[in-house]
Short mmCIF file of C-alpha atoms in Angstrom, two decimals:
data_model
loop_
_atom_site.label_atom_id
_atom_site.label_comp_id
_atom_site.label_asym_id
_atom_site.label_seq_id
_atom_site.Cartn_x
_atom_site.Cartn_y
_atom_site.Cartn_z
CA UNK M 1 12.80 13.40 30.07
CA UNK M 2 12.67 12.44 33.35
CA UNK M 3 12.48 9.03 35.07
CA UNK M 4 8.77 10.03 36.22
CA UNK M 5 7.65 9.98 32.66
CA UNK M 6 9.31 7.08 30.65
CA UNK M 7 6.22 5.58 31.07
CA UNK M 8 2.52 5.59 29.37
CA UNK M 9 -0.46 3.44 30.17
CA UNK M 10 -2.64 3.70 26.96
CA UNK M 11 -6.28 2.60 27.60
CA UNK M 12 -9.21 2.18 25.17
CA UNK M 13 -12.28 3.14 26.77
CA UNK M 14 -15.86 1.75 26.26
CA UNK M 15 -16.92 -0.87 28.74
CA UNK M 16 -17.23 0.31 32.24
CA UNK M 17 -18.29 -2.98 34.03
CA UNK M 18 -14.81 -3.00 35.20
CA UNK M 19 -13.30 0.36 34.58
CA UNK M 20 -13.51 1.13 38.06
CA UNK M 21 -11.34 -2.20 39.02
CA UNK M 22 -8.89 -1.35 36.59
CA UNK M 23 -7.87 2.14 37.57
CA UNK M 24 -7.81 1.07 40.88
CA UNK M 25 -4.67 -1.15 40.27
CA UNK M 26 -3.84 1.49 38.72
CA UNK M 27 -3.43 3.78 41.68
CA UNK M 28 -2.45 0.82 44.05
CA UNK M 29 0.61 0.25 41.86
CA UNK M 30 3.92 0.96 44.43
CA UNK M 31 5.43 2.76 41.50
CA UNK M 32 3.79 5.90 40.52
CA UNK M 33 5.89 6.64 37.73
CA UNK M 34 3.29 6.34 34.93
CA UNK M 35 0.81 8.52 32.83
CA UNK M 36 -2.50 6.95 32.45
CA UNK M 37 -3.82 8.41 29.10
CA UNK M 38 -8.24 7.08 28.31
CA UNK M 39 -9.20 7.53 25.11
CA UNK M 40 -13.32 7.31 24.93
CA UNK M 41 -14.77 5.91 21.93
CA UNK M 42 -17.74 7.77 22.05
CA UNK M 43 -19.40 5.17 25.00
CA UNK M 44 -22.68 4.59 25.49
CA UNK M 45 -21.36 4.52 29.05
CA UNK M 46 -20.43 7.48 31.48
CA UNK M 47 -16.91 6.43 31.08
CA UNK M 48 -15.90 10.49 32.51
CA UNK M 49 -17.36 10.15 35.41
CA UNK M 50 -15.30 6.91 36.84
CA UNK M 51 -12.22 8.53 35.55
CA UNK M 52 -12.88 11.70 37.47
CA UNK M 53 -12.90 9.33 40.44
CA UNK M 54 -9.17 8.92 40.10
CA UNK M 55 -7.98 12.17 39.16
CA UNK M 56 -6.36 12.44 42.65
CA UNK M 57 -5.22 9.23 42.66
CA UNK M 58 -3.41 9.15 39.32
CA UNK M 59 -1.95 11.06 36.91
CA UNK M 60 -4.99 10.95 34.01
CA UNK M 61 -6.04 12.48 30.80
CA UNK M 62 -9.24 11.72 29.87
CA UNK M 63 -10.41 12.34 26.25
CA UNK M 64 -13.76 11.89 24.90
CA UNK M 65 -13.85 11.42 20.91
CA UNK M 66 -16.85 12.43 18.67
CA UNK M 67 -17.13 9.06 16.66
CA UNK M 68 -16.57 5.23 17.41
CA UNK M 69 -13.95 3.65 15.99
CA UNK M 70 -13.53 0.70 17.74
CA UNK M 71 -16.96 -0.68 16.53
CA UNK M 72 -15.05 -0.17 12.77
CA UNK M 73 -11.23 -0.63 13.12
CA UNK M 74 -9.85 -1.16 16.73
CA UNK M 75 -6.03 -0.69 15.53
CA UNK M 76 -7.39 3.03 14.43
CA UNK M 77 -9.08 4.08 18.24
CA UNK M 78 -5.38 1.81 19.47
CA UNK M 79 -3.35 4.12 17.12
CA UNK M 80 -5.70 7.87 18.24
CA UNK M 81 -5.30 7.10 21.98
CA UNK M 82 -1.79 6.57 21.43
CA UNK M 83 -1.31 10.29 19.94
CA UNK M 84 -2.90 11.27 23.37
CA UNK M 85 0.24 10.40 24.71
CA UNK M 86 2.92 13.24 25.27
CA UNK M 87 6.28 11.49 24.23
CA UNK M 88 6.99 8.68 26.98
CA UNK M 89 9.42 6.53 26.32
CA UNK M 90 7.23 3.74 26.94
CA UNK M 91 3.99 2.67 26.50
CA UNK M 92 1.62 -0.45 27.41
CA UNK M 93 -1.44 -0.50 25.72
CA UNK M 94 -3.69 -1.64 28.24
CA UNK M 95 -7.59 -2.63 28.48
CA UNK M 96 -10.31 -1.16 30.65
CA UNK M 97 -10.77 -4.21 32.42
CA UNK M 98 -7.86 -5.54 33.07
CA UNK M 99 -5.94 -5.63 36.07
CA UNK M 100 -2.11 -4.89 37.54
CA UNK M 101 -1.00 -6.81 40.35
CA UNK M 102 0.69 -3.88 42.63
CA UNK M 103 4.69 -4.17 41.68
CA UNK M 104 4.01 -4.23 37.87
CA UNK M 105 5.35 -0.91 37.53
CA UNK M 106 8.23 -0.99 39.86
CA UNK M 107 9.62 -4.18 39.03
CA UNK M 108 9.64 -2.64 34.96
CA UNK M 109 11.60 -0.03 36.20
CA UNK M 110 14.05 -2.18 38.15
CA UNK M 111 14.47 -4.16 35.16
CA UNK M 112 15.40 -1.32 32.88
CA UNK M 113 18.12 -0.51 35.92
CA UNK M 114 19.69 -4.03 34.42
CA UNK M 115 18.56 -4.31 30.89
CA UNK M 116 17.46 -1.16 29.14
CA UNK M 117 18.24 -3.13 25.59
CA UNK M 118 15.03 -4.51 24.94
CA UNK M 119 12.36 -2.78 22.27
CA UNK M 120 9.46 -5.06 23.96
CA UNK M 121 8.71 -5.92 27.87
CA UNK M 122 6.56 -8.33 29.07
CA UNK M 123 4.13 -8.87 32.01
CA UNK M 124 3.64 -12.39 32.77
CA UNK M 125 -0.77 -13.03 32.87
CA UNK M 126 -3.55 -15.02 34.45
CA UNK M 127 -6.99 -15.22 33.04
CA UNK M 128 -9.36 -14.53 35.36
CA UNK M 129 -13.48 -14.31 34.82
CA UNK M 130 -15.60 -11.53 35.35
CA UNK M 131 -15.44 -11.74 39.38
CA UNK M 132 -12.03 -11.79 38.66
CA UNK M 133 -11.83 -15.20 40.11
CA UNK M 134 -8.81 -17.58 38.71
CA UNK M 135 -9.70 -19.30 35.58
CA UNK M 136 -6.44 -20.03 34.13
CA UNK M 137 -2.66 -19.76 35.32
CA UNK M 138 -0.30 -19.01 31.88
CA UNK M 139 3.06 -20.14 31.76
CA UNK M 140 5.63 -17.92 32.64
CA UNK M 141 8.07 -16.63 29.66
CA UNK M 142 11.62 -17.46 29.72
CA UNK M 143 13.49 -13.99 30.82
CA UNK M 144 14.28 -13.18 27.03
CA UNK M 145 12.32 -15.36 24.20
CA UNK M 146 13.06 -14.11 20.85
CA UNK M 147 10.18 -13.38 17.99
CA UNK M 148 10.47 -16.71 16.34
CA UNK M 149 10.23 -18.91 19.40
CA UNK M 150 7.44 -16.63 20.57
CA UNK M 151 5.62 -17.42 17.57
CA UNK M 152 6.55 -20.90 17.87
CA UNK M 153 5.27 -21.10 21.63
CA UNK M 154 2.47 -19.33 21.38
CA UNK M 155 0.86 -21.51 18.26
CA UNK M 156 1.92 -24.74 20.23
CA UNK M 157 0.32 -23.65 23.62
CA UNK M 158 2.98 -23.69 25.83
CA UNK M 159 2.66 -19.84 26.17
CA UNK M 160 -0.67 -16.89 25.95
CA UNK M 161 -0.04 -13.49 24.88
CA UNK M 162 -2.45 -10.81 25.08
CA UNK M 163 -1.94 -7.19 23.78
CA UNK M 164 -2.51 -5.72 27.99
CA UNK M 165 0.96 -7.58 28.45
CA UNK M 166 3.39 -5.90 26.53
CA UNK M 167 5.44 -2.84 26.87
CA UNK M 168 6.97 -1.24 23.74
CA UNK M 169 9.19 1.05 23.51
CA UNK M 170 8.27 3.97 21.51
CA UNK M 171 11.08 4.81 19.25
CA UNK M 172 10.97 1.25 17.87
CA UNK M 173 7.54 0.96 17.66
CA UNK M 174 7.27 4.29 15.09
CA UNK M 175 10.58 2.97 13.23
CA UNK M 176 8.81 -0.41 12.83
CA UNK M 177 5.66 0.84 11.60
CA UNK M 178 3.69 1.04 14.65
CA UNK M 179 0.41 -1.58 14.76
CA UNK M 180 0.26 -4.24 12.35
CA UNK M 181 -3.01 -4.19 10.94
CA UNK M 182 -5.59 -6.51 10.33
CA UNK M 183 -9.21 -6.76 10.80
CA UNK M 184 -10.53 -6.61 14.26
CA UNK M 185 -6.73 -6.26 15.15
CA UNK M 186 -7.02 -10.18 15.48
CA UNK M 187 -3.66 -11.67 15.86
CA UNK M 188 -2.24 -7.82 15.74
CA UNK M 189 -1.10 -8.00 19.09
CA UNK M 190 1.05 -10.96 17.62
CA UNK M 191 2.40 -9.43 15.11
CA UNK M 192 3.11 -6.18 16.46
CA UNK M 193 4.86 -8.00 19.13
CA UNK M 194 7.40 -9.87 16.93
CA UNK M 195 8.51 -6.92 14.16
CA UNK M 196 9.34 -4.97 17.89
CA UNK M 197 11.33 -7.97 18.92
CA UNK M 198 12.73 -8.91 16.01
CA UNK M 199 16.57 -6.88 16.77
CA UNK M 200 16.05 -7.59 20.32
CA UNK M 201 14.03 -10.58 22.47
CA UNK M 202 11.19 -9.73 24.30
CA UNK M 203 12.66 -9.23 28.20
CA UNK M 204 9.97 -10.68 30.29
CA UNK M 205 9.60 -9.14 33.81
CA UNK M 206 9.98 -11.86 36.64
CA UNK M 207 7.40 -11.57 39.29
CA UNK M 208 5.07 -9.40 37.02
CA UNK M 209 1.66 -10.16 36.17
CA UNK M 210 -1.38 -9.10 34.52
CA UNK M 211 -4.67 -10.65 35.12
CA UNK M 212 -6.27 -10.24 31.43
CA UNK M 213 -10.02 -11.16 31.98
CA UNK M 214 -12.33 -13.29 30.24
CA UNK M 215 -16.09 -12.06 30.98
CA UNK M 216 -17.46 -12.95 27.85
CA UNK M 217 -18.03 -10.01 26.35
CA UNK M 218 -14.64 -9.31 24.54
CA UNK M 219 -14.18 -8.27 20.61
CA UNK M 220 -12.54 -12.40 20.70
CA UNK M 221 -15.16 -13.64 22.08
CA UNK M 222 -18.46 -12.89 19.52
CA UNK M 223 -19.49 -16.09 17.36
CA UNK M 224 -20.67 -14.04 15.07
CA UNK M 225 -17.69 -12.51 14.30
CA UNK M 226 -15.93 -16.34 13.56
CA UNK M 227 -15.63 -16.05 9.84
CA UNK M 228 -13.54 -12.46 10.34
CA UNK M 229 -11.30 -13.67 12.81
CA UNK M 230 -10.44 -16.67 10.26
CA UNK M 231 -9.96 -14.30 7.62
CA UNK M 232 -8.20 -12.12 9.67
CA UNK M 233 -5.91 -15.07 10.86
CA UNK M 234 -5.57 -16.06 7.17
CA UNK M 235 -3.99 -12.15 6.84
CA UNK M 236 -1.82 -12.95 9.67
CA UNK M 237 -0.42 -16.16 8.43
CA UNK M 238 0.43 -14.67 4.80
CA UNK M 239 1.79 -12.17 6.95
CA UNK M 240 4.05 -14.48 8.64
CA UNK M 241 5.35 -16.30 5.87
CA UNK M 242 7.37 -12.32 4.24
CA UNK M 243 8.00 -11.88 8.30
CA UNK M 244 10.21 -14.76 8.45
CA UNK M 245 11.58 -14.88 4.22
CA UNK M 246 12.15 -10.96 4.48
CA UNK M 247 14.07 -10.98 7.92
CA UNK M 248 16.40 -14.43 6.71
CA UNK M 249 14.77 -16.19 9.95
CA UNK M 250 13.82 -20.09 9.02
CA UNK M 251 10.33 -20.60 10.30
CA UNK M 252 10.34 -22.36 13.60
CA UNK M 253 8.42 -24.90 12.77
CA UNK M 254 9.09 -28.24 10.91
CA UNK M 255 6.50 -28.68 7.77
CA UNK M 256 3.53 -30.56 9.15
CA UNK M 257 3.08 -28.73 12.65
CA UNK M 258 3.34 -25.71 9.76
CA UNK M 259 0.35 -26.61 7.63
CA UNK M 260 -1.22 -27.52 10.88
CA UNK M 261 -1.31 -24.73 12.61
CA UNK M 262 -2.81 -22.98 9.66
CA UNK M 263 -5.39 -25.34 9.24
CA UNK M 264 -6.91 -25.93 12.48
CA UNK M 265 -7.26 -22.04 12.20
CA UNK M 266 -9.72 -23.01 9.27
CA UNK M 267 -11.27 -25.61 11.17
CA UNK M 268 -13.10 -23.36 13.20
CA UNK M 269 -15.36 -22.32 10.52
CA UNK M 270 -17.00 -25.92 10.02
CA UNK M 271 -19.72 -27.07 10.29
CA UNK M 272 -20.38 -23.75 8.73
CA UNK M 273 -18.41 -23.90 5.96
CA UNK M 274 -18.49 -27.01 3.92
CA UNK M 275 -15.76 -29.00 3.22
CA UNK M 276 -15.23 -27.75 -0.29
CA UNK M 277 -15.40 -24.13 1.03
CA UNK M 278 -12.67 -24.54 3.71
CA UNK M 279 -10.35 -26.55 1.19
CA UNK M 280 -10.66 -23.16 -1.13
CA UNK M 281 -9.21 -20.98 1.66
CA UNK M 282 -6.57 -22.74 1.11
CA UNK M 283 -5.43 -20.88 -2.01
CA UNK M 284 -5.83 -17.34 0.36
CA UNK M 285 -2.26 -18.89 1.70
CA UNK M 286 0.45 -18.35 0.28
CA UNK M 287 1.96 -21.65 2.08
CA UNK M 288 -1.13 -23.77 0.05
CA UNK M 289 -1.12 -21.57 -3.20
CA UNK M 290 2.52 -21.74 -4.06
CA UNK M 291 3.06 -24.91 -2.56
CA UNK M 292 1.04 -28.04 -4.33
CA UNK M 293 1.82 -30.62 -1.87
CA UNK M 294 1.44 -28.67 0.92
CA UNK M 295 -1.79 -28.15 -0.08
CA UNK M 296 -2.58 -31.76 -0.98
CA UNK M 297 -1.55 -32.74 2.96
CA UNK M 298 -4.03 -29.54 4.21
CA UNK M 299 -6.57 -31.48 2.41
CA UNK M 300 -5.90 -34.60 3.51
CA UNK M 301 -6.01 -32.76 6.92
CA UNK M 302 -9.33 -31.20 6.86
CA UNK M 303 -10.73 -34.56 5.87
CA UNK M 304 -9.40 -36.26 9.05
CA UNK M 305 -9.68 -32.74 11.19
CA UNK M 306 -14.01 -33.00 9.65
CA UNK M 307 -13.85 -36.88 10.41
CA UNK M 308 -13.28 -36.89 14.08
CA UNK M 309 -15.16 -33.85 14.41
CA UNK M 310 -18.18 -35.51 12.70
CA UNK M 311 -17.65 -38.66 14.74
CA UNK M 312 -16.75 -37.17 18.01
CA UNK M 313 -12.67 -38.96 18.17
#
């Protein structure tokens, strides 16, 4: 395969507030050396018609499917516009409205020229809002970060991660088991990213960025949904704890910023949850179930996390 193909840029189509903005980064990336595969999940939107806009401009296939999936289980419409692809070496799911800055491409390429080790490339990111105006600069990665300080970092704050960000590359991804799956692929991207970068670090691409937006109207960003995402985060951190044990890699994290970093994850479910009710999630964790004083200081935590909520510390 050719140089002109290692690459595919997978996006998920339904919105098309910003589709347009998106494919034009698209085309004004100074490396051409992409496929741009959309997979439509059956949009209420003419999603076609904005793609056929750039059909000069870039090298697209555009497929339309019968049913939404998204709407159901967003790792299955992730997974079917992936098998749109035709074998790249490479592929970044992307989002359709999210933007490249112009070398994005290029400098992934020149990075491969020096390290063509890595299973998982990154793009550094910037949120912007929905005039994609700077809301918030992210801290750069390191060059390589491996998948236990990336866990580390990202649960701590020092670093963001979004799935838009990350290259994978293909062989790896199948071997590994492709997209870690849990509901509303919440906290997928994280876990997807560290089984792919578990053999090698994640090579981060200097001078790179992606500007991942926050308009308001992303899967994330739904109160309603609140109780899934803790569920689904609940999935994630059982998850984590056979990641590490199974792999021989000591979690990166001392005891208490452990238990707290589950916990606050609870947190966001009161005042809707009672107390009582968030203290019996506690036994859907495998840390807290098999561990009685662990679970003993989550209590103790909730009570002072539901104390300074209550009294506004």
């Amino acid at each position: 395969m050719n140089k002109a193909t290692r690459l595919a840029i997978i996006i998920p189509a339904y919105k098309t507030e910003f589709l347009r903005e998106t494919l034009e980064s698209l085309a004004n990336q100074s490396c051409k050396q992409f496929n741009v595969y959309i997979g439509d999940d059956c949009s209420p939107n003419d999603v076609q018609s904005i793609v056929d806009e750039y059909a000069a401009k870039l090298p697209i296939a555009y497929r339309r499917f019968d049913s939404n999936l998204g709407g159901k289980d967003l790792i299955a419409q992730w997974q079917r516009c992936l098998e749109m692809s035709r074998g790249e070496e490479f592929f970044c799911m992307f989002s359709d409205d999210d933007v490249m800055l112009p070398q994005n491409v290029e400098l992934f390429y020149k990075k491969l020229e020096s390290d063509d080790q890595s299973d998982v490339y990154h793009f550094d990111i910037d949120i912007v809002d929905s005039n994609t105006r700077l809301r918030k600069h992210r801290r750069d990665f390191p060059e390589y970060i491996t998948a236990a300080k990336f866990f580390k970092w990202l649960y701590l704050g020092k670093i963001n991660a979004r799935m838009p960000e990350f290259i994978f590359r293909r062989q790896a991804f199948d071997a590994n088991g492709g997209f870690v799956h849990f509901d509303l692929a919440y906290r997928s991207d994280n876990a997807t990213v560290m089984i792919n970068a578990t053999r090698n670090p994640i090579c981060s691409i200097k001078g790179s960025r992606v500007l991942w937006r926050d308009s308001g109207t992303n899967v994330s960003s739904h109160p309603a949904l609140k109780e899934r995402k803790v569920m689904a985060s609940i999935d994630f951190f059982n998850w984590l704890e056979d990641y590490f044990r199974d792999n021989g890699i000591k979690y990166p994290m001392s005891p208490v910023p452990h238990m707290k970093t589950y916990v606050r994850e609870l947190m966001v479910l009161y005042p809707m949850f009672k107390r009582a009710e968030i203290e019996q999630l506690l036994d859907r964790i495998s840390l807290f179930r098999d561990n009685p004083g662990m679970k003993l200081l989550g209590k103790m935590y909730i009570v002072r996390k539901i104390f300074k909520k209550r009294y506004n510390i």
